[in-house]
Coordinates of C-alpha atoms and ligand atoms in Angstrom, one line a residue:
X1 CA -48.2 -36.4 9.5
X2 CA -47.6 -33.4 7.3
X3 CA -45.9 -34.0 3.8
X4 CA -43.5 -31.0 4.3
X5 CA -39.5 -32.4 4.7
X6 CA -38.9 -31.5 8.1
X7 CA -35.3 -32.7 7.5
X8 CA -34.8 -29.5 5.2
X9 CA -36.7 -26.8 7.1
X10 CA -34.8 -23.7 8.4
X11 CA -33.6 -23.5 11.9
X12 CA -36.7 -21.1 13.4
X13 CA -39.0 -23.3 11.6
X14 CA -37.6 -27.0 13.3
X15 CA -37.7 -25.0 16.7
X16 CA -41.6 -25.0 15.9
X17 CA -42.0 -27.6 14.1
X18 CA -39.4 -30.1 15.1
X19 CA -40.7 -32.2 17.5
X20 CA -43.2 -33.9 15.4
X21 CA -46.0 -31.4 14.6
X22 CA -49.5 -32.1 15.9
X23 CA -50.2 -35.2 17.8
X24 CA -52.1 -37.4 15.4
X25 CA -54.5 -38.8 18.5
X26 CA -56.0 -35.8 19.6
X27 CA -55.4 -33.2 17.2
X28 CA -53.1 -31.4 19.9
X29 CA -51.0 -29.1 18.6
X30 CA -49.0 -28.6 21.5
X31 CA -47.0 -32.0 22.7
X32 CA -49.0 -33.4 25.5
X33 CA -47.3 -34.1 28.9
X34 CA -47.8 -37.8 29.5
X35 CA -46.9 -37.9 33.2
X36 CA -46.8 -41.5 33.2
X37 CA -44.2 -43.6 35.1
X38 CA -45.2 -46.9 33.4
X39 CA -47.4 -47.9 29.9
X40 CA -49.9 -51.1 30.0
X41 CA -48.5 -53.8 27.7
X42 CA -51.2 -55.2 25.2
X43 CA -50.4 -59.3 26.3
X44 CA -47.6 -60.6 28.1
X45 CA -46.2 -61.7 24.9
X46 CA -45.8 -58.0 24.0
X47 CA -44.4 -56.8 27.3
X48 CA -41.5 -59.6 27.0
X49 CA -41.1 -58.8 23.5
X50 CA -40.7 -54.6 24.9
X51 CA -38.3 -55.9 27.3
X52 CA -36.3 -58.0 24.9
X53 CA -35.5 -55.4 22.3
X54 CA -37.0 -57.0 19.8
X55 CA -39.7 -54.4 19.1
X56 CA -40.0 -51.0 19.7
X57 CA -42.4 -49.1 22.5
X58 CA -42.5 -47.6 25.7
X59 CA -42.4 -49.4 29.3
X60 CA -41.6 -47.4 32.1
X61 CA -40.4 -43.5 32.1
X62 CA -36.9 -44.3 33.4
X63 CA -36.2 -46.0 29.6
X64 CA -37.8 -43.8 27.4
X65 CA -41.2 -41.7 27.5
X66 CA -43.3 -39.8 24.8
X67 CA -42.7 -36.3 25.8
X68 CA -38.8 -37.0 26.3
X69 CA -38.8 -38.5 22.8
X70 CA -40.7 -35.1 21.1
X71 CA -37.4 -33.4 23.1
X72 CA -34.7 -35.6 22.3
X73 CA -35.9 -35.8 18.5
X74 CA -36.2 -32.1 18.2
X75 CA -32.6 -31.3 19.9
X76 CA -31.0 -33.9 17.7
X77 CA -32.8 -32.1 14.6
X78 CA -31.1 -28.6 15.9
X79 CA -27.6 -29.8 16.5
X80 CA -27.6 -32.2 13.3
X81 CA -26.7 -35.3 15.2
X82 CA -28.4 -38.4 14.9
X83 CA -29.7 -39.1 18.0
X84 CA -30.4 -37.3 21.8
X85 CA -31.2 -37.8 25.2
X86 CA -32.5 -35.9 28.6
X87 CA -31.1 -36.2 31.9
X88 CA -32.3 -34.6 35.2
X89 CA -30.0 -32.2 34.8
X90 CA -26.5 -30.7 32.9
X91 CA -24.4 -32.1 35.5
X92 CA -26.0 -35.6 35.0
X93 CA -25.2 -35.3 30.9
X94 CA -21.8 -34.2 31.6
X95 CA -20.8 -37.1 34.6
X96 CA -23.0 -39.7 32.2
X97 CA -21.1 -39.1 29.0
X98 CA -18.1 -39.6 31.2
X99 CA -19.1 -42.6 32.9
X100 CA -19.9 -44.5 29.8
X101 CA -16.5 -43.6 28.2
X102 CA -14.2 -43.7 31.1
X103 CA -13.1 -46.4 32.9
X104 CA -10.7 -47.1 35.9
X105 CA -7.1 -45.8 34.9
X106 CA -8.3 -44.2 32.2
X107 CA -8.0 -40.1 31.8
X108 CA -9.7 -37.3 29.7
X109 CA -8.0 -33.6 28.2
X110 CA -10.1 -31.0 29.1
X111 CA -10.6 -27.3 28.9
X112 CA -8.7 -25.6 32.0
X113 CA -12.2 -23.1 32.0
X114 CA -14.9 -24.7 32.4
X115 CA -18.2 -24.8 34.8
X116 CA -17.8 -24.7 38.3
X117 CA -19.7 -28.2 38.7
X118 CA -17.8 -29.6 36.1
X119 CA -14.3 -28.6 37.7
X120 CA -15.6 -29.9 40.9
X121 CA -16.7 -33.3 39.6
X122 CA -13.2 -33.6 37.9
X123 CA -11.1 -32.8 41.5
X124 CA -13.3 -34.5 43.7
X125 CA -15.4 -37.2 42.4
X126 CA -13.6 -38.8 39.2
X127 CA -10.8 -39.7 40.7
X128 CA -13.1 -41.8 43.5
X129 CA -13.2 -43.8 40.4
X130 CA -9.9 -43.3 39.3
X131 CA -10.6 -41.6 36.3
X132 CA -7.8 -39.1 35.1
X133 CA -8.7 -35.5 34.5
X134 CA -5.8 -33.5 32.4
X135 CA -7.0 -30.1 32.3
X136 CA -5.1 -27.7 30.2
X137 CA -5.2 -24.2 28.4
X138 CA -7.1 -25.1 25.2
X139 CA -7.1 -21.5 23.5
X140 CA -3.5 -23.2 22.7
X141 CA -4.2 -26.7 20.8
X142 CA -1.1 -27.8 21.2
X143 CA -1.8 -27.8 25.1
X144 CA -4.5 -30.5 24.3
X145 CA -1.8 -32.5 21.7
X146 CA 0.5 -32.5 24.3
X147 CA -1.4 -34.0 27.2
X148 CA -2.9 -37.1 25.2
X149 CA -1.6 -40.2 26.8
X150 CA -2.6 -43.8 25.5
X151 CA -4.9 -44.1 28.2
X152 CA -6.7 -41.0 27.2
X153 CA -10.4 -41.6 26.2
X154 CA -11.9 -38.3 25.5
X155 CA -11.3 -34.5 25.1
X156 CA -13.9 -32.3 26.7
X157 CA -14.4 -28.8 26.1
X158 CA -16.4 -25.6 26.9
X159 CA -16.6 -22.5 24.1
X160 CA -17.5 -19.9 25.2
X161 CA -16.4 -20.7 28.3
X162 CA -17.8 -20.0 31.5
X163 CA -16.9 -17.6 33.2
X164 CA -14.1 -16.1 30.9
X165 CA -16.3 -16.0 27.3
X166 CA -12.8 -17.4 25.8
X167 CA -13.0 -19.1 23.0
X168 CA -11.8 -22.7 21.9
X169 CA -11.0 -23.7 17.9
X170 CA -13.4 -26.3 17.6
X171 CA -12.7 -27.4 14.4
X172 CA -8.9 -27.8 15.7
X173 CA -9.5 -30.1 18.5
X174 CA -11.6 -32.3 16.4
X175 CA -8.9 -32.8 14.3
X176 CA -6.6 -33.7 17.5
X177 CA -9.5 -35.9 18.2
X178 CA -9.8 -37.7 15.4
X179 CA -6.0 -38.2 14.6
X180 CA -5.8 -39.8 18.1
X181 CA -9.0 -41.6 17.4
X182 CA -11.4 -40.3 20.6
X183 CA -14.1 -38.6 20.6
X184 CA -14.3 -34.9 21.0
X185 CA -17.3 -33.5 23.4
X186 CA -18.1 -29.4 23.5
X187 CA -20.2 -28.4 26.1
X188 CA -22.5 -26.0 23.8
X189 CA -24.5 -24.3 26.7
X190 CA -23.4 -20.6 26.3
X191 CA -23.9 -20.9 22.3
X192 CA -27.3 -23.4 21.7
X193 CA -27.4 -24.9 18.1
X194 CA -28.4 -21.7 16.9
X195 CA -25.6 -19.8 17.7
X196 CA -22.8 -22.5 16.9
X197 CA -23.1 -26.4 15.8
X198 CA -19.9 -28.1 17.2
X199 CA -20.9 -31.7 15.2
X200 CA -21.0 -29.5 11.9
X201 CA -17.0 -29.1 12.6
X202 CA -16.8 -32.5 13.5
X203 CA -17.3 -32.6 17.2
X204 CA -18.8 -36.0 18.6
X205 CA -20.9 -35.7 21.1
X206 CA -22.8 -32.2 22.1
X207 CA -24.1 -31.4 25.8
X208 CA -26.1 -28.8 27.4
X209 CA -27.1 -27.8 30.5
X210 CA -30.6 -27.2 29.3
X211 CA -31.2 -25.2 32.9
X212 CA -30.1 -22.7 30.6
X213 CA -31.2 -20.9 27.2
X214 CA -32.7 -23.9 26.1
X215 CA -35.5 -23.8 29.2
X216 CA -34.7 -20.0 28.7
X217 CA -36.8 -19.1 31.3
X218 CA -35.7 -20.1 34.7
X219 CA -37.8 -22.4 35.9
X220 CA -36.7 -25.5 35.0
X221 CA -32.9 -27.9 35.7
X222 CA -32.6 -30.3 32.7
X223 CA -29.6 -31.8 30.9
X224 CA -29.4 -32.8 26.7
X225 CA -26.8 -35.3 25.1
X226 CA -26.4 -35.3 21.2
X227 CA -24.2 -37.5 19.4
X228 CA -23.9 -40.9 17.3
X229 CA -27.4 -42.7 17.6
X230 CA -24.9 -46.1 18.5
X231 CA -23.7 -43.7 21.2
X232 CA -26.9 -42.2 22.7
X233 CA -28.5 -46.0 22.6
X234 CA -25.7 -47.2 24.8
X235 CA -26.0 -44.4 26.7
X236 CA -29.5 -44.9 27.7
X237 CA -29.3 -48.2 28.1
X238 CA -26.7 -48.3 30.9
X239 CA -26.1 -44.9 32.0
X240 CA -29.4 -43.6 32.3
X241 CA -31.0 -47.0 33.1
X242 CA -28.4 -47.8 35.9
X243 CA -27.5 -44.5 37.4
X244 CA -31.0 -43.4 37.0
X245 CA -30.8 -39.4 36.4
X246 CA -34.3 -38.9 34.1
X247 CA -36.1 -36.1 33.3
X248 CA -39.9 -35.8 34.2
X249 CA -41.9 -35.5 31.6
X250 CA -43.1 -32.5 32.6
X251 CA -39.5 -30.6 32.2
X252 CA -39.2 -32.1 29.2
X253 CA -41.9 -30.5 27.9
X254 CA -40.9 -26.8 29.4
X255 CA -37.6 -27.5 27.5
X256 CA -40.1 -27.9 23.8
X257 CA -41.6 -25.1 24.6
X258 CA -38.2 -23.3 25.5
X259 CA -36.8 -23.8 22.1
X260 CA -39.8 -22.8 19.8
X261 CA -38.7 -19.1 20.7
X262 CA -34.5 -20.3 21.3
X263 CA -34.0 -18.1 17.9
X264 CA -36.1 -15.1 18.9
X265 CA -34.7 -15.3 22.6
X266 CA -31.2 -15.9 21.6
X267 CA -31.1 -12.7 19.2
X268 CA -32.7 -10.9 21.7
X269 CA -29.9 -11.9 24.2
X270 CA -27.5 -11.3 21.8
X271 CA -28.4 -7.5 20.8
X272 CA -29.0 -6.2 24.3
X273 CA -25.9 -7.7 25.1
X274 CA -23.5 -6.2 22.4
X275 CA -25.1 -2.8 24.2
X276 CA -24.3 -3.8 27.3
X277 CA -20.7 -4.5 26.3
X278 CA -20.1 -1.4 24.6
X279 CA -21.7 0.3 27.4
X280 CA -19.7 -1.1 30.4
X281 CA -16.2 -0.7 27.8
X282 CA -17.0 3.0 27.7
X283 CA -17.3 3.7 31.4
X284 CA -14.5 4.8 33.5
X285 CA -15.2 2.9 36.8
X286 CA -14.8 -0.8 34.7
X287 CA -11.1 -1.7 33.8
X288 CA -12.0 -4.1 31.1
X289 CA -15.3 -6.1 29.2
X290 CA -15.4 -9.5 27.4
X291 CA -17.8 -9.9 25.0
X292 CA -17.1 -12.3 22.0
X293 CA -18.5 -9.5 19.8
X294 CA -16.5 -7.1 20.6
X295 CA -13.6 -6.4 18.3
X296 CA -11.2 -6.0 21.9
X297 CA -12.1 -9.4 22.4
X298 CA -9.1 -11.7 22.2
X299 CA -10.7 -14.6 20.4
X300 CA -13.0 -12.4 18.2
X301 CA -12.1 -13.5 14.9
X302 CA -12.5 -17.2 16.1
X303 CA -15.9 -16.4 17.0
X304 CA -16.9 -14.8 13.3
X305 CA -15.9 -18.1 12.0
X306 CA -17.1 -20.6 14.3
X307 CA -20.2 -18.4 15.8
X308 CA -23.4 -16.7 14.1
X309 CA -24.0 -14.5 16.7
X310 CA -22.1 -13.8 20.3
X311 CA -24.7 -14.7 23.1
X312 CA -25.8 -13.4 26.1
X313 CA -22.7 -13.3 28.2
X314 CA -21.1 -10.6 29.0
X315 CA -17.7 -10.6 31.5
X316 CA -16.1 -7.8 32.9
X317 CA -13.8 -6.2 35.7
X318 CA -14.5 -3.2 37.7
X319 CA -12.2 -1.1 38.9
X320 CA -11.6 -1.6 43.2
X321 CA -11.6 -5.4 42.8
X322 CA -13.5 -7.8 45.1
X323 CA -15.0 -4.1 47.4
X324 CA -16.7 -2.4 44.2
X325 CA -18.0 -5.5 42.8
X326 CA -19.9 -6.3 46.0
X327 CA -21.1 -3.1 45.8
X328 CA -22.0 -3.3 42.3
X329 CA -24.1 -6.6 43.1
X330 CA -25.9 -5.0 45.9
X331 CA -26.8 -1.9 44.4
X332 CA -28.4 -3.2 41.3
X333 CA -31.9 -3.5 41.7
X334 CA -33.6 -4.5 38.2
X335 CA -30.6 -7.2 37.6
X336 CA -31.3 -9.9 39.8
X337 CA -28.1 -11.3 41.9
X338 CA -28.0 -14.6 41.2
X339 CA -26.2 -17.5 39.5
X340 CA -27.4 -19.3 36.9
X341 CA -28.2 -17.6 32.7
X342 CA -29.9 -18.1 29.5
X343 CA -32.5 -16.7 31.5
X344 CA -35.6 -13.8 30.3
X345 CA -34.0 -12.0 33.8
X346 CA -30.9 -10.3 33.5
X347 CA -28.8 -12.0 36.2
X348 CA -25.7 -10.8 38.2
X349 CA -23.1 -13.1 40.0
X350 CA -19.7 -13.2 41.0
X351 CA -17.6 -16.1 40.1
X352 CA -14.7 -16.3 42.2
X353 CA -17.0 -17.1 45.3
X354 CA -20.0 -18.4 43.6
X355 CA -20.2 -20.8 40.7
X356 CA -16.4 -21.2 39.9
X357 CA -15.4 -21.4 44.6
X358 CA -15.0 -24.9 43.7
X359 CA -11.8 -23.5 42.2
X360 CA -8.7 -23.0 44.2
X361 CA -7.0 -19.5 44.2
X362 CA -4.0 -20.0 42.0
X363 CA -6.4 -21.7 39.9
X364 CA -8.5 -18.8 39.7
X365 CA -5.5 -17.0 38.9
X366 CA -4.7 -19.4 36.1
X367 CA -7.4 -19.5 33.9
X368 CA -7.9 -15.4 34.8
X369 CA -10.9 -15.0 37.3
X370 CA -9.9 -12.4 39.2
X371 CA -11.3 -11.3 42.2
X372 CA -13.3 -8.4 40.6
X373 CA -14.4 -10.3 37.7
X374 CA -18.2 -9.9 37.5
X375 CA -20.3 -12.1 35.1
X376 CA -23.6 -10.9 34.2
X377 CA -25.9 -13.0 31.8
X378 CA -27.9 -10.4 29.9
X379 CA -32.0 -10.8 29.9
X380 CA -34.6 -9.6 27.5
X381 CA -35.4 -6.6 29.5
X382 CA -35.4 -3.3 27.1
X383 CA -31.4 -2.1 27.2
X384 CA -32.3 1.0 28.0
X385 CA -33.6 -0.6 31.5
X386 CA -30.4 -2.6 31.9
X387 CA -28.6 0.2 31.2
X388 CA -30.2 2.8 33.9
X389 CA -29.7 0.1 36.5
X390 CA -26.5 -0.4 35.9
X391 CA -25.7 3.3 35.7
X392 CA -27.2 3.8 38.6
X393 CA -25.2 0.9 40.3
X394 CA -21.9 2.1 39.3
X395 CA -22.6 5.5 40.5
X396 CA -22.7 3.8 44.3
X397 CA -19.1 2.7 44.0
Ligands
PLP1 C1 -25.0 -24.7 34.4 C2 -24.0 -25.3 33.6 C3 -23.7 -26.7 33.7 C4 -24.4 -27.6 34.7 O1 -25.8 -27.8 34.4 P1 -26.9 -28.0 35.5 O2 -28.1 -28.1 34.7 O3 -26.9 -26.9 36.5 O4 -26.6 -29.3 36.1 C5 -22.8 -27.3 32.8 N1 -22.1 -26.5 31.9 C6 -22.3 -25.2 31.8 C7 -21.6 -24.4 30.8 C8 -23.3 -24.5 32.7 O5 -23.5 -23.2 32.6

């Protein structure tokens, strides 16, 4: 092992560097893939002692695994918590971390904007449990104050949120959390530790859909829980060991290799998009753009103080509602029309019947999806590119 303090390195350099530097076996200096389900014990004594606690090792992939180590060590390092852990996906992180704080008859307060998924698994399958889901408009704290019962056991938020890009005061609602003593969770997916670091301003527990920028390239469904190492060891040990929902190795180590480049993607992301913003808000056929970096953006000095930089989102009507956005989506032919983000491919979608139709229509209408509300999730493509295609697309309305 290297003598430099890893513990004090600069962000860029733990997205290298993080996950334990060069394997001391082999010399490799990438983190080998060990696409093993199970690993031999050295005598039965050993394996019993494995099983029982009492030392530490690896036994079979569903409990713990090298390569999901090198990625759970690393995204602990990058959000400053103590301790991480992969699931299968960000659905499984979000529907775990619930699970192992929730219990029958028990509720949570969450954001009223939030994923699709998210929305759906707090209509349809958390109260098959009867778990409680209070959602309410956070951009107003006292919305969160006010729906805290006693039997309330968490507060769950997204910022930016998806697909809206408003913002939530983080360090506000961990205040709320702490003076009614639960934890708070943000769902940092949109941001990534480099644009924003929730447990800095005293959030709990941090989850990503790593599907997302963290993979950053599309290929890959994964799910990342940060938090309390007391937490995260409880966490695996019932949640992921009972329920089941692990990463393969081999995702695991796409996500490594995601976040070496997380800081040159993400400021990538985050330049073409301001240009995309102030393109769209200067054309006549789009009625408004939301962009978190944009000084016409409701919650912009919120996200000066709790964001470096604004992220790859960018939301915005067009003019002719539901008609010219389906236009819009056909026409485009370098933006690919798909859901999903945090992806090198600029990708086009449109909410209201894709990732947020788990949503009814007055809720739409309450958290402000409207029907031609278009969210695109700018790529690294040159702008210029971006640009001419949407130009181009906008012209065929
Ligand atoms: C995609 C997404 C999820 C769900 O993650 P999966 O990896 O698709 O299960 C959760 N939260 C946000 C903000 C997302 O964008």
């Amino acid at each position: 092992m290297s003598k430099f303090n890893l513990a004090k390195a600069k962000f860029a350099t733990l997205c290298v560097h993080g996950s334990g530097g060069v394997d001391p076996q082999t010399g490799a200096v990438s983190v080998p893939i060990y696409q093993s389900s199970t690993f031999a014990f050295q005598s039965a004594k050993h394996g019993a002692a494995l099983f029982a606690g009492e030392i530490e090792g690896y036994v079979y992939t569903r409990l713990g695994n090298p390569t999901q180590a090198a990625l759970e060590r690393e995204m602990a390092f990058l959000e400053g918590g103590e301790a991480a852990l992969c699931f299968s996906s960000g659905m499984a992180a979000i529907s775990g971390v619930i699970l192992a704080l929730c219990r029958n008859g028990e509720n949570l307060v969450s954001s009223d904007t939030v994923y699709g998924g998210t929305h759906n698994l707090y209509k349809e399958s958390l109260p098959l449990w009867n778990i409680g889901v209070k959602e309410v408009n956070a951009t107003e704290l006292k919305n969160i104050e006010n729906a805290i019962d006693s039997k309330t056991r968490l507060i769950f938020i997204e910022t930016p949120a998806n697909p809206t890009l408003s913002l939530i005061d983080i360090t506000g609602c961990a205040e709320i959390a702490k003076a009614h003593k639960i934890p708070l969770i943000v769902d940092n997916t949109f941001a990534t530790p480099y644009l924003q670091r929730p447990i800095e301003m005293g959030t709990d527990i941090v989850i990503h859909s790593a599907t997302k920028y963290i993979g950053g390239h599309g290929d890959t469904i994964a799910g990342i829980v940060v938090g309390k190492k007391e937490f995260i060891d409880e966490l695996r040990a019932k949640i992921l060991r009972d329920l089941g929902a692990v990463i393969s190795p081999l995702n695991a180590w796409l996500l490594l290799r995601g976040l070496k480049t997380l800081p040159v993607r993400m400021d990538r992301h985050c330049a073409n998009a301001l240009e995309i913003a102030k393109f769209l808000a200067m054309h006549p056929k789009i009625n408004w753009v939301k962009y978190p970096g944009l000084s016409t953006h409701p919650h912009h000095e919120l996200a000066m103080k709790q964001m470096k930089k604004y992220g790859g989102m960018v939301t915005f009507e067009i003019k002719g509602g539901r008609n010219a956005g389906e236009k819009l989506m056909n026409s485009v032919g370098l933006i690919t029309l798909a859901v999903s983000l945090g992806d090198c491919d600029s990708l086009i979608e449109h909410p209201a019947s894709m990732t947020h139709s788990t949503y009814s229509a007055e809720e739409l209408e309450e958290v402000g999806i409207s029907e031609g509300l278009i969210r695109l999730s700018v790529g690294l493509e040159d702008p210029v590119d971006i640009i001419a295609d949407l130009k181009m697309a906008l012209k065929k309305i």
